[in-house]
Coordinates of C-alpha atoms and ligand atoms in Angstrom, one line a residue:
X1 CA -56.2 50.5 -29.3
X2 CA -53.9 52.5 -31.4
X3 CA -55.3 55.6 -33.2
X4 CA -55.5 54.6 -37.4
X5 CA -51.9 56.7 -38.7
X6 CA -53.0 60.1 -40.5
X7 CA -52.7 59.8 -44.0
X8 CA -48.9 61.2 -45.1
X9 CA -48.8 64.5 -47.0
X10 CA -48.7 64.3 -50.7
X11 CA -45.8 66.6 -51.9
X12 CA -45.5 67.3 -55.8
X13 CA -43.7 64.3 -57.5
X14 CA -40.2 65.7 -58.7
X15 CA -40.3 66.0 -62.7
X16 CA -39.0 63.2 -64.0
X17 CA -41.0 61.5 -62.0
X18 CA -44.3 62.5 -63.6
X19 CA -46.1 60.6 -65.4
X20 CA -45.1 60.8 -69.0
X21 CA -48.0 59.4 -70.7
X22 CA -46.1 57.6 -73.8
X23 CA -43.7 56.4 -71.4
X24 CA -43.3 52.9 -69.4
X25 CA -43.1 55.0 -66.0
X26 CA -46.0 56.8 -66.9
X27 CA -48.0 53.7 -67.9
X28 CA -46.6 51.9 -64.2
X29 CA -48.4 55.2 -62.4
X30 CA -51.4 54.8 -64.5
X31 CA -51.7 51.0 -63.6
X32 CA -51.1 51.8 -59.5
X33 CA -53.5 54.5 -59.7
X34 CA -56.0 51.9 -61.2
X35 CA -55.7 50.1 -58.2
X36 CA -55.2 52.4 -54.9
X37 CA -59.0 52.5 -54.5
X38 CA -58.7 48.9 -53.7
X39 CA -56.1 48.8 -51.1
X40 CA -58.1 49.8 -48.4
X41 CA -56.5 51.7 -45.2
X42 CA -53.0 51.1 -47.1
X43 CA -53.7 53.4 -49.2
X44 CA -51.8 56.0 -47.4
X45 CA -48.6 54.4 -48.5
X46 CA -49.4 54.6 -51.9
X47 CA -47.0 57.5 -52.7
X48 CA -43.9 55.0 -51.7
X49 CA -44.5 53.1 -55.0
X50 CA -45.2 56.2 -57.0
X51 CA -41.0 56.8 -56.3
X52 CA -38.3 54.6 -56.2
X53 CA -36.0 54.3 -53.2
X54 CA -32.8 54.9 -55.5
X55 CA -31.6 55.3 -58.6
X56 CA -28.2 55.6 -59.4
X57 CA -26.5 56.7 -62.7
X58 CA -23.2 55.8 -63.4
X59 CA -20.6 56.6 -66.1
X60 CA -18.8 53.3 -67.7
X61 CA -15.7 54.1 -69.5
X62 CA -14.0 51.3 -71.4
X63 CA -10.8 50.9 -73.9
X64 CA -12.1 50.1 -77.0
X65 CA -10.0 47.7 -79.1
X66 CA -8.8 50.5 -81.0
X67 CA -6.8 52.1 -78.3
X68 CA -9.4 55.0 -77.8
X69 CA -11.8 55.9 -74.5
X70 CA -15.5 55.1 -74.6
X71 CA -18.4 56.4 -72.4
X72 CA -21.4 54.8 -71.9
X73 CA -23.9 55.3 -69.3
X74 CA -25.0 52.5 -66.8
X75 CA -28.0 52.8 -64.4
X76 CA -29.3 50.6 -61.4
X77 CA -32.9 51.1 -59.6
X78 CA -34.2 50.2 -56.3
X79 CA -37.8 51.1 -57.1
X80 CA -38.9 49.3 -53.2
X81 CA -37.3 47.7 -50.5
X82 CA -39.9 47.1 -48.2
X83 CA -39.9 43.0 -48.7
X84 CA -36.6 42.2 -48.9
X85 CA -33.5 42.7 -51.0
X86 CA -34.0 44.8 -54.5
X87 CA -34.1 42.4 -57.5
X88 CA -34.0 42.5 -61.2
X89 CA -32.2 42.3 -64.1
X90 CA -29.6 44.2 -66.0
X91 CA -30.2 45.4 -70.0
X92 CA -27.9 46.0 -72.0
X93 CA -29.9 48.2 -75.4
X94 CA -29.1 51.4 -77.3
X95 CA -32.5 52.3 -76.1
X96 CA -32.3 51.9 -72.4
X97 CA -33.3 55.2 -71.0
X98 CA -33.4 56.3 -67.1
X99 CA -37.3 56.1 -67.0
X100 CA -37.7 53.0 -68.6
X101 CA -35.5 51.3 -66.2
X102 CA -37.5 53.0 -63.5
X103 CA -40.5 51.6 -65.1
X104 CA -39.1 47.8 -65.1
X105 CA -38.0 47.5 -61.5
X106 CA -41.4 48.8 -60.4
X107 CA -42.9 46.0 -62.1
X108 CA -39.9 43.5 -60.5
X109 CA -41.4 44.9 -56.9
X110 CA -44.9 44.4 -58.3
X111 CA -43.8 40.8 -59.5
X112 CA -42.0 39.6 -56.8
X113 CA -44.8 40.3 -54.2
X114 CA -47.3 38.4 -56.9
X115 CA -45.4 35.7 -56.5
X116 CA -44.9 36.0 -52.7
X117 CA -41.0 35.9 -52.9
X118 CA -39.2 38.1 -50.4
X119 CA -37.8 40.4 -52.6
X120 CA -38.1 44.1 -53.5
X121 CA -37.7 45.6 -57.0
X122 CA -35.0 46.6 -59.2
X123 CA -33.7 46.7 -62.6
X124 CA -30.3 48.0 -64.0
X125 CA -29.0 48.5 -68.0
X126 CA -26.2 49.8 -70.2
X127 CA -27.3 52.3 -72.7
X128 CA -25.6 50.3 -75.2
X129 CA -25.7 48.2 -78.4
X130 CA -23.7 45.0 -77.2
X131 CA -23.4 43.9 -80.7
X132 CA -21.1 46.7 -82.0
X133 CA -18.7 45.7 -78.9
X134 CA -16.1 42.8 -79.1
X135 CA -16.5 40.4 -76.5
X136 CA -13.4 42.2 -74.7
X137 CA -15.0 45.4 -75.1
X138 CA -18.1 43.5 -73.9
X139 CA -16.3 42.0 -70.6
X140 CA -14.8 45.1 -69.5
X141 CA -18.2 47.1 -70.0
X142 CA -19.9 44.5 -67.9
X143 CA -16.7 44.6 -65.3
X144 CA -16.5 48.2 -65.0
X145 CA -20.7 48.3 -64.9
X146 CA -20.6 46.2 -61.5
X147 CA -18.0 48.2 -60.2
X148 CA -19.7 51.2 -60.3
X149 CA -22.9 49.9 -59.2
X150 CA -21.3 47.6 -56.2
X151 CA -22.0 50.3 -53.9
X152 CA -25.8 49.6 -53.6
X153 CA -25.5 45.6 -54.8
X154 CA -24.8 42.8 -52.6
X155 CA -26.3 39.5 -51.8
X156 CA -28.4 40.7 -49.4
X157 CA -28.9 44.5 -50.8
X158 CA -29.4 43.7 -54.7
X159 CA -29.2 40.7 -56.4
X160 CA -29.6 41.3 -60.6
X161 CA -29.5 38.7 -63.0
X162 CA -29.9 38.7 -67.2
X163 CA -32.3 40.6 -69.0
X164 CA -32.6 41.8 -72.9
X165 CA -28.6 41.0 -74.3
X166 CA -27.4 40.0 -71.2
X167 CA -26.6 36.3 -70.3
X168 CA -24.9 33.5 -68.0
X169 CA -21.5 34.7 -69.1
X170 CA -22.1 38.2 -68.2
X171 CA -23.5 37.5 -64.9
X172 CA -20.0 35.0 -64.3
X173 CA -18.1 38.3 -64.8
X174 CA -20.7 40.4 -62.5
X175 CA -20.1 37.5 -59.6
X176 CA -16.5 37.7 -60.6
X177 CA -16.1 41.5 -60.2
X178 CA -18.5 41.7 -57.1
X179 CA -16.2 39.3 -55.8
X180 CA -13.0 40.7 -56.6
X181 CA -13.6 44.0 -54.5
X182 CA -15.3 42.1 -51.8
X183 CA -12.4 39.9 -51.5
X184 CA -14.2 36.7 -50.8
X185 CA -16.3 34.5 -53.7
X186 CA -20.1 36.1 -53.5
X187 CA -22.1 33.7 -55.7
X188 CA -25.2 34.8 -54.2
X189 CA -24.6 38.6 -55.8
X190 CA -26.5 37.8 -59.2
X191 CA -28.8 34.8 -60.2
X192 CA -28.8 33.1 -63.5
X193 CA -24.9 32.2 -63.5
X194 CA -23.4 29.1 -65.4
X195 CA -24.4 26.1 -63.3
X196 CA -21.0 25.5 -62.5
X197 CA -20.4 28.7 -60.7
X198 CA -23.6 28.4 -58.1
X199 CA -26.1 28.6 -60.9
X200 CA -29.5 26.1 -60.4
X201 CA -30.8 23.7 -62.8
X202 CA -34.6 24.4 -64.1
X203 CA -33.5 28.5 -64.1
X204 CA -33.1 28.5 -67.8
X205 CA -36.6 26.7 -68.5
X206 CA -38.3 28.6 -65.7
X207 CA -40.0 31.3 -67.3
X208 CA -41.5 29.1 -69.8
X209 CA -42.7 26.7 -67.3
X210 CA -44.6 29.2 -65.3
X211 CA -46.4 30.9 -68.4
X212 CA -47.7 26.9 -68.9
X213 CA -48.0 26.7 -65.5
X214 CA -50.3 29.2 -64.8
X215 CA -51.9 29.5 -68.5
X216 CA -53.0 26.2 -68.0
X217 CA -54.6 27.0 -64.5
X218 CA -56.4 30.1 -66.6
X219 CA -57.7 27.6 -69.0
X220 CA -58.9 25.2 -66.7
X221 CA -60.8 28.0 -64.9
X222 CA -62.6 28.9 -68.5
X223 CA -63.6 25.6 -69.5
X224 CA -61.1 25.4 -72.2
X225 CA -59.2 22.2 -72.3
X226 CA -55.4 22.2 -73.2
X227 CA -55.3 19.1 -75.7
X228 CA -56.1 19.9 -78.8
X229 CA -56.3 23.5 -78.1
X230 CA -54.4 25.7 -80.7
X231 CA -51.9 27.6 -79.8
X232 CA -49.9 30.6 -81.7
X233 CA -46.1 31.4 -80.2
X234 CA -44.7 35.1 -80.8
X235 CA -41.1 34.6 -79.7
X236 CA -39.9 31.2 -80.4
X237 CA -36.5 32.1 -77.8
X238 CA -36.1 31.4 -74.1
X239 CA -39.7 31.8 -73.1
X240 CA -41.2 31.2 -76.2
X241 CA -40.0 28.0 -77.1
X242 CA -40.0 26.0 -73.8
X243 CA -43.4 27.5 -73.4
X244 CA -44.7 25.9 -76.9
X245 CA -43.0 22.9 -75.9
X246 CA -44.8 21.9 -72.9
X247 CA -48.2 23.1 -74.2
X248 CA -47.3 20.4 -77.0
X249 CA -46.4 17.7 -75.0
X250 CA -49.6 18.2 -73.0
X251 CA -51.7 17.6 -76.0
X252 CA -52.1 21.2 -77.4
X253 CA -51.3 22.2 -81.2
X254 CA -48.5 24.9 -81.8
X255 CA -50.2 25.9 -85.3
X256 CA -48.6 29.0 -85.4
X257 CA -44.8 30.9 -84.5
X258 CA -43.7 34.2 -85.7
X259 CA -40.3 35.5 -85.1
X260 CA -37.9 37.7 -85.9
X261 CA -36.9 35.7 -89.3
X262 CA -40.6 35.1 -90.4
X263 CA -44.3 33.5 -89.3
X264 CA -45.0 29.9 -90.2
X265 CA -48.0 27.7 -89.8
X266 CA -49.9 24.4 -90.1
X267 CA -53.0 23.7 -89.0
X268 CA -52.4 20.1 -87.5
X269 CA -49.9 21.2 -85.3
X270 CA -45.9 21.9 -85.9
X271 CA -43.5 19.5 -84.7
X272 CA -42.5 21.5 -81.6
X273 CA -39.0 19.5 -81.1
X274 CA -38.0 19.7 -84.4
X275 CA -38.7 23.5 -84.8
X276 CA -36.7 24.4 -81.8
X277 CA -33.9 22.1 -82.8
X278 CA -34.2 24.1 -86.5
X279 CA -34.3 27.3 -84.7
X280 CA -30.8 26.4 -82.5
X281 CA -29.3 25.3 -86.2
X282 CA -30.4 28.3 -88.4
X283 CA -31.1 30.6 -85.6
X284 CA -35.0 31.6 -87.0
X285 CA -38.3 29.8 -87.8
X286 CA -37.7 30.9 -91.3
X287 CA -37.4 27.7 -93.6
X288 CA -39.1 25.2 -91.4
X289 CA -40.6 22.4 -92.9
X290 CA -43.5 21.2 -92.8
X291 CA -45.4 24.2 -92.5
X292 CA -46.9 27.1 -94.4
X293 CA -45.0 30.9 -94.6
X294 CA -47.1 33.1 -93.1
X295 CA -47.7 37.1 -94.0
X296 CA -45.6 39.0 -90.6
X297 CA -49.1 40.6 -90.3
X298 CA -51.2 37.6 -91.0
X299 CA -49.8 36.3 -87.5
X300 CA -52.5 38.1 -85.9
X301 CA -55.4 36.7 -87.8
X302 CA -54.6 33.1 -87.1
X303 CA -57.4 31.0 -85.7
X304 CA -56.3 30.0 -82.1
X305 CA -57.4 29.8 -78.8
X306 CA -54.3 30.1 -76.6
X307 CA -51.4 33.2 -77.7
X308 CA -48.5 33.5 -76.2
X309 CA -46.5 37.1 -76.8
X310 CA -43.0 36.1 -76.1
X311 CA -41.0 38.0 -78.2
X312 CA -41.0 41.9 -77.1
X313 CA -43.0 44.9 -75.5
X314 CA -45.8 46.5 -77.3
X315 CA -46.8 43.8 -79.8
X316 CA -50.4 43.9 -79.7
X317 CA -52.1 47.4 -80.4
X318 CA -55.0 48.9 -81.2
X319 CA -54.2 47.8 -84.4
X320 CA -54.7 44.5 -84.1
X321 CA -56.0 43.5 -80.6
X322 CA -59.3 43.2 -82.6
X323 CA -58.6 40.9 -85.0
X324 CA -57.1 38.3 -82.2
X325 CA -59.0 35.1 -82.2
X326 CA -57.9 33.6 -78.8
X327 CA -60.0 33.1 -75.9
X328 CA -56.9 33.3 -73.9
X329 CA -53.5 35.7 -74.0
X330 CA -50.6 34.5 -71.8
X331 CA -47.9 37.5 -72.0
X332 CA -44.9 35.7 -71.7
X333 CA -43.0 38.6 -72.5
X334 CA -42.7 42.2 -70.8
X335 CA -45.0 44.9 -71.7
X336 CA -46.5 43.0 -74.8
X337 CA -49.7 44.9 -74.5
X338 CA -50.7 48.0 -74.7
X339 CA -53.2 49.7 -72.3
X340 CA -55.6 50.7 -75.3
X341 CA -55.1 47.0 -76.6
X342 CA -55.6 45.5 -73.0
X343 CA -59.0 47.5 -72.9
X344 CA -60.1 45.8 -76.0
X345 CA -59.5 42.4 -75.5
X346 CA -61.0 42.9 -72.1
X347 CA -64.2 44.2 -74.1
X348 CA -64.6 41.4 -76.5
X349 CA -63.9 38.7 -73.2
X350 CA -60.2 37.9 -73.9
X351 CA -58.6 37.2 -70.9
X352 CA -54.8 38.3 -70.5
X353 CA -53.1 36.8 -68.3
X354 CA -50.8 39.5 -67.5
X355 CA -47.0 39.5 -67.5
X356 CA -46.1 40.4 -63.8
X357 CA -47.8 37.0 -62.8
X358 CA -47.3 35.0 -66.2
X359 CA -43.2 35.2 -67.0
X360 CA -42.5 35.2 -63.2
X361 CA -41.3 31.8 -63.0
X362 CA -38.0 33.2 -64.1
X363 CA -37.4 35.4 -61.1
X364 CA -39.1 32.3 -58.9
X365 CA -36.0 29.8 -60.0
X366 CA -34.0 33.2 -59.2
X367 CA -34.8 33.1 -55.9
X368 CA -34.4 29.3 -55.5
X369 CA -30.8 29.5 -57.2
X370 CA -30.2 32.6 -53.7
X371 CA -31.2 30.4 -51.5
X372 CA -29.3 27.6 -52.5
X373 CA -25.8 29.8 -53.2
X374 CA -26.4 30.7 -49.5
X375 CA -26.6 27.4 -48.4
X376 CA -24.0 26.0 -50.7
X377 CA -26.7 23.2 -50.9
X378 CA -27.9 22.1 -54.6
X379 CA -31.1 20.6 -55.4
X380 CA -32.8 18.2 -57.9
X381 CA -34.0 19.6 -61.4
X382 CA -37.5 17.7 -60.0
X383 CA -37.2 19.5 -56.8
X384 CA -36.9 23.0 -58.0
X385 CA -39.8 22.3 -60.8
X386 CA -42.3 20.8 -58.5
X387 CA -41.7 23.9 -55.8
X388 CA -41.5 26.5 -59.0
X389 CA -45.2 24.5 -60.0
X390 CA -46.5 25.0 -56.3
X391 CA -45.4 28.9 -56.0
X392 CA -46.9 29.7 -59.8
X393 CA -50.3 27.5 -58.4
X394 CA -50.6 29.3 -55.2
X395 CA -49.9 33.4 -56.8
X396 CA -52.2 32.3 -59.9
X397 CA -55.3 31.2 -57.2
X398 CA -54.4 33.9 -54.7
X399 CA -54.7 36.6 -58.1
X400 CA -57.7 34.2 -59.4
X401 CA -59.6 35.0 -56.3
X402 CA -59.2 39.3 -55.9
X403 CA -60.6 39.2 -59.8
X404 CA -63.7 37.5 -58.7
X405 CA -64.1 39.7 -55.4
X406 CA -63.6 42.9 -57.2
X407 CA -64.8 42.0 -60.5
X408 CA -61.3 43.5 -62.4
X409 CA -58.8 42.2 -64.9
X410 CA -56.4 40.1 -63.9
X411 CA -54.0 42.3 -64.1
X412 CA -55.6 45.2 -61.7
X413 CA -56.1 41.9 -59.9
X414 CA -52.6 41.2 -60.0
X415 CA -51.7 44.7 -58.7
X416 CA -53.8 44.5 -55.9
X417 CA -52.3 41.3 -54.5
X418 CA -48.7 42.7 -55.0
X419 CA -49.1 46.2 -53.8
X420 CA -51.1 45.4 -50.4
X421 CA -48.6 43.0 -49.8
X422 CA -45.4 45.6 -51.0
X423 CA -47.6 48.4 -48.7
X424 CA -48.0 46.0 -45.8
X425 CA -44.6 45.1 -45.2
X426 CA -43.9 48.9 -45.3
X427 CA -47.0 49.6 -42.5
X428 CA -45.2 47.0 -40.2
X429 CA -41.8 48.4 -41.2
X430 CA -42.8 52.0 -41.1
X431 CA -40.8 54.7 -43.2
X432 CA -37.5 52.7 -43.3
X433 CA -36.3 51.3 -45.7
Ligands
LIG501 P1 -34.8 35.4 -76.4 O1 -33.8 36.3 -76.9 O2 -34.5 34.0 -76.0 O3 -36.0 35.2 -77.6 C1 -36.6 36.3 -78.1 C2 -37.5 35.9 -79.3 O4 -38.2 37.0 -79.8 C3 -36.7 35.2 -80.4 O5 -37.4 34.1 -80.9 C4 -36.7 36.4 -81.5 O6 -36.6 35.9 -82.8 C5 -38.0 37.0 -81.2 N1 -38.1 38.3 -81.8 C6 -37.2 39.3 -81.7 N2 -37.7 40.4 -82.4 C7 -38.8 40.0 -82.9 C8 -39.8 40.7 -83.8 N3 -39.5 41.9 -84.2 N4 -40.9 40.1 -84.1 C9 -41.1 38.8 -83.7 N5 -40.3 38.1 -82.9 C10 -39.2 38.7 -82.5 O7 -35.6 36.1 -75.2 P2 -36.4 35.5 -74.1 O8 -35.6 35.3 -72.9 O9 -37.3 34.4 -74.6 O10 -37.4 36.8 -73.7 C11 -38.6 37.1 -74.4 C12 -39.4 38.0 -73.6 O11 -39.7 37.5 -72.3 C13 -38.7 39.4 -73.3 O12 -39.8 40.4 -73.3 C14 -38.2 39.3 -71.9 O13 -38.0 40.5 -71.3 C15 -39.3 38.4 -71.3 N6 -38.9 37.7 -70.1 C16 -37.9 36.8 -70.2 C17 -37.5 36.1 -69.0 C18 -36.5 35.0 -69.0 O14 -36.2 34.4 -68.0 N7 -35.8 34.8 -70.2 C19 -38.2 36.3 -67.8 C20 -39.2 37.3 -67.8 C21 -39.6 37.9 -69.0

């Protein structure tokens, strides 16, 4: 019998790696520290996901159109490699900072273990307002991006894919650059390409087909039955909208959708096709007919049992987790709830559903698009739904189960299952990689 390993020494973390408690990294140490009395002997690993592997910061200099030189600066994080290959997407916002990347490819590794795909964690952005660029500008941003970073990504190193402002065109001119200084086509490099260029049907509906997915496995498990329940959308986009969709055509009413152009409402239900064909047209909710204009504010009040944030982090507060009416909260987006708000909904018997399980269908069909560029093999839209369905099924039971063992949210639940498994693979692996 082998002698248990002594616990590793604890050194002080370096600064910016302290917990800054308004900040997303300082929220991310908060939420493992919530959990390390529930891992057990792996415990002693903790301090690997209090640091990530690598970070790299990179300077992106670009011609502008107008002849002249600008800077911008790029980042890429490999918060844990322990599972496999980092993964993540790539941001491109004036407010992408160094921590807050830091913060988002910790929860990649913490949703990609959920999930059970072999991946580690990563995320990467542009401190940058894409909209100010011209698509030129915007192409050799992305180009010059992926060069820089191509020293740590690779198929089988780092695979991103889109995130906020980023899309399948720029992820065609990340393959295409990767490519370039490889000297050989890597499709594999970056998931969520145009289908034509190793891209894999079902990716773009993905994320919104695991938050149905597994908010209707929630709602079974609390007695609440999806038709006729009512359901309020924040985020009517990507995740948003295919997420109202299917909760529609499985019987549920969409009475309410806020986004950025507006709120609207109607108590028997809006016409869930015909909003998202008005929202392609006009590019907003706003004007939609039938249904009533809602106050922005108001959006909260709405009678409801299901809501689904899908729009962006930090929507519901202290301000108005109380006046939320739904039994159920599916966070289709990232970071939609605060830790003061997440206490109070637990209080008053909300249950979240938290992102790192809910919106991970996305990075699921990800992984199913890399498996498929390495095999050059392309499957059925029906194939890749029913094995998304299975793989959201068995991470929301596996989840469903450590809450009612330990008693704890779903998302401490959540945490538990991911960082046993992240801390596992690095007990077998041992201090490498
Ligand atoms: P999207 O750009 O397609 O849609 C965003 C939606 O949010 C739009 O309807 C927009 O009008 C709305 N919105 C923007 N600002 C708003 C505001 N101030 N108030 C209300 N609504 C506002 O984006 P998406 O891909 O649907 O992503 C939505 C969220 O889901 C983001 O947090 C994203 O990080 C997260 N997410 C997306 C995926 C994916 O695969 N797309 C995967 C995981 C997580």
């Amino acid at each position: 019998m082998t002698a248990p390993s002594p616990v590793l020494p604890v050194h002080a973390l370096p600064s910016y790696l302290q917990a800054d408690h308004l900040g997303p990294w300082g929220i991310y140490l908060q939420q493992v520290d919530r959990v390390t009395p529930y891992l057990g002997n792996l415990a002693r690993w903790v301090e690997t996901l209090k640091r990530p592997k690598r970070a790299l910061i990179v300077d992106v200099p670009i011609h502008l159109d107008n002849g002249t030189v600008a800077h911008f600066e790029g980042y890429r994080v490999q918060h844990n490699t322990s599972r496999g290959p980092g993964k993540g997407g790539v941001r491109f916002h004036q407010d992408v900072t160094l921590s807050e990347v830091m913060a988002l490819s910790a929860w990649m590794s913490i949703k990609n273990a959920a999930v059970n795909v072999p991946y580690g964690g990563a995320k990467g952005g542009i401190r940058v307002d894409p909209k100010t660029l011209s698509r030129g500008e915007l192409e050799r941003m992305t180009r010059r991006y992926t060069s820089e970073i191509g020293i740590i990504i690779g198929p089988t190193k780092d695979i991103p894919a889109p995130d906020v402002n980023t899309n399948e065109q720029i992820m065609a001119w990340m393959m295409d650059t990767y490519s370039m200084n490889e000297g050989a086509t890597s499709t594999g490099v970056v998931t969520g390409k145009p289908i034509d260029l190793g891209g894999s049907l079902g990716r773009r509906e993905a994320t919104g087909r695991g938050v149905y997915t597994v908010g209707a496995e929630a709602a079974r498990r609390i007695g609440l039955e999806i038709k006729g329940a009512r359901v309020a959308v924040q985020g009517f986009g990507n995740v948003g909208g295919v997420a109202g969709k299917l909760f529609a055509e499985a019987g549920a009413r969409v009475v309410a959708v806020q986004d950025h152009t507006g709120a609207i409402y109607r108590e028997a239900g809006l016409d869930v096709p015909a909003l998202m064909a008005h929202v392609a047209e006009t590019g907003g909710v706003a004007g939609f007919a039938p249904a009533e204009v809602l106050d922005k504010n108001k959006f909260w009040d709405v009678p409801c049992d299901i809501l689904i944030p899908a729009a962006l982090e930090g929507q519901i507060t202290e301000a108005n987790a109380g006046r939320i009416t739904a039994r159920l909260v599916i966070e289709g987006a990232n970071g939609p709830t605060t830790p003061q708000a997440d206490d109070i909904l637990h209080d008053r018997g909300v249950l979240v559903l938290p992102d790192v399980i809910a919106n991970a269908g996305g990075v699921t069909v990800s992984y199913f698009e890399w498996v498929q560029d390495f095999s050059s093999f392309f499957w059925t839209e029906d194939e890749i739904n029913a094995r998304l369905v299975k793989v959201m099924r068995e991470a929301f039971a596996a989840v469903w189960q450590v809450a009612e063992d330990h008693k704890v949210s779903l998302r401490t639940a959540t945490f538990i299952v991911a960082c046993k498994r992240i801390l596992h693979s690095r007990d077998l692996r041992g201090l490498y990689p």
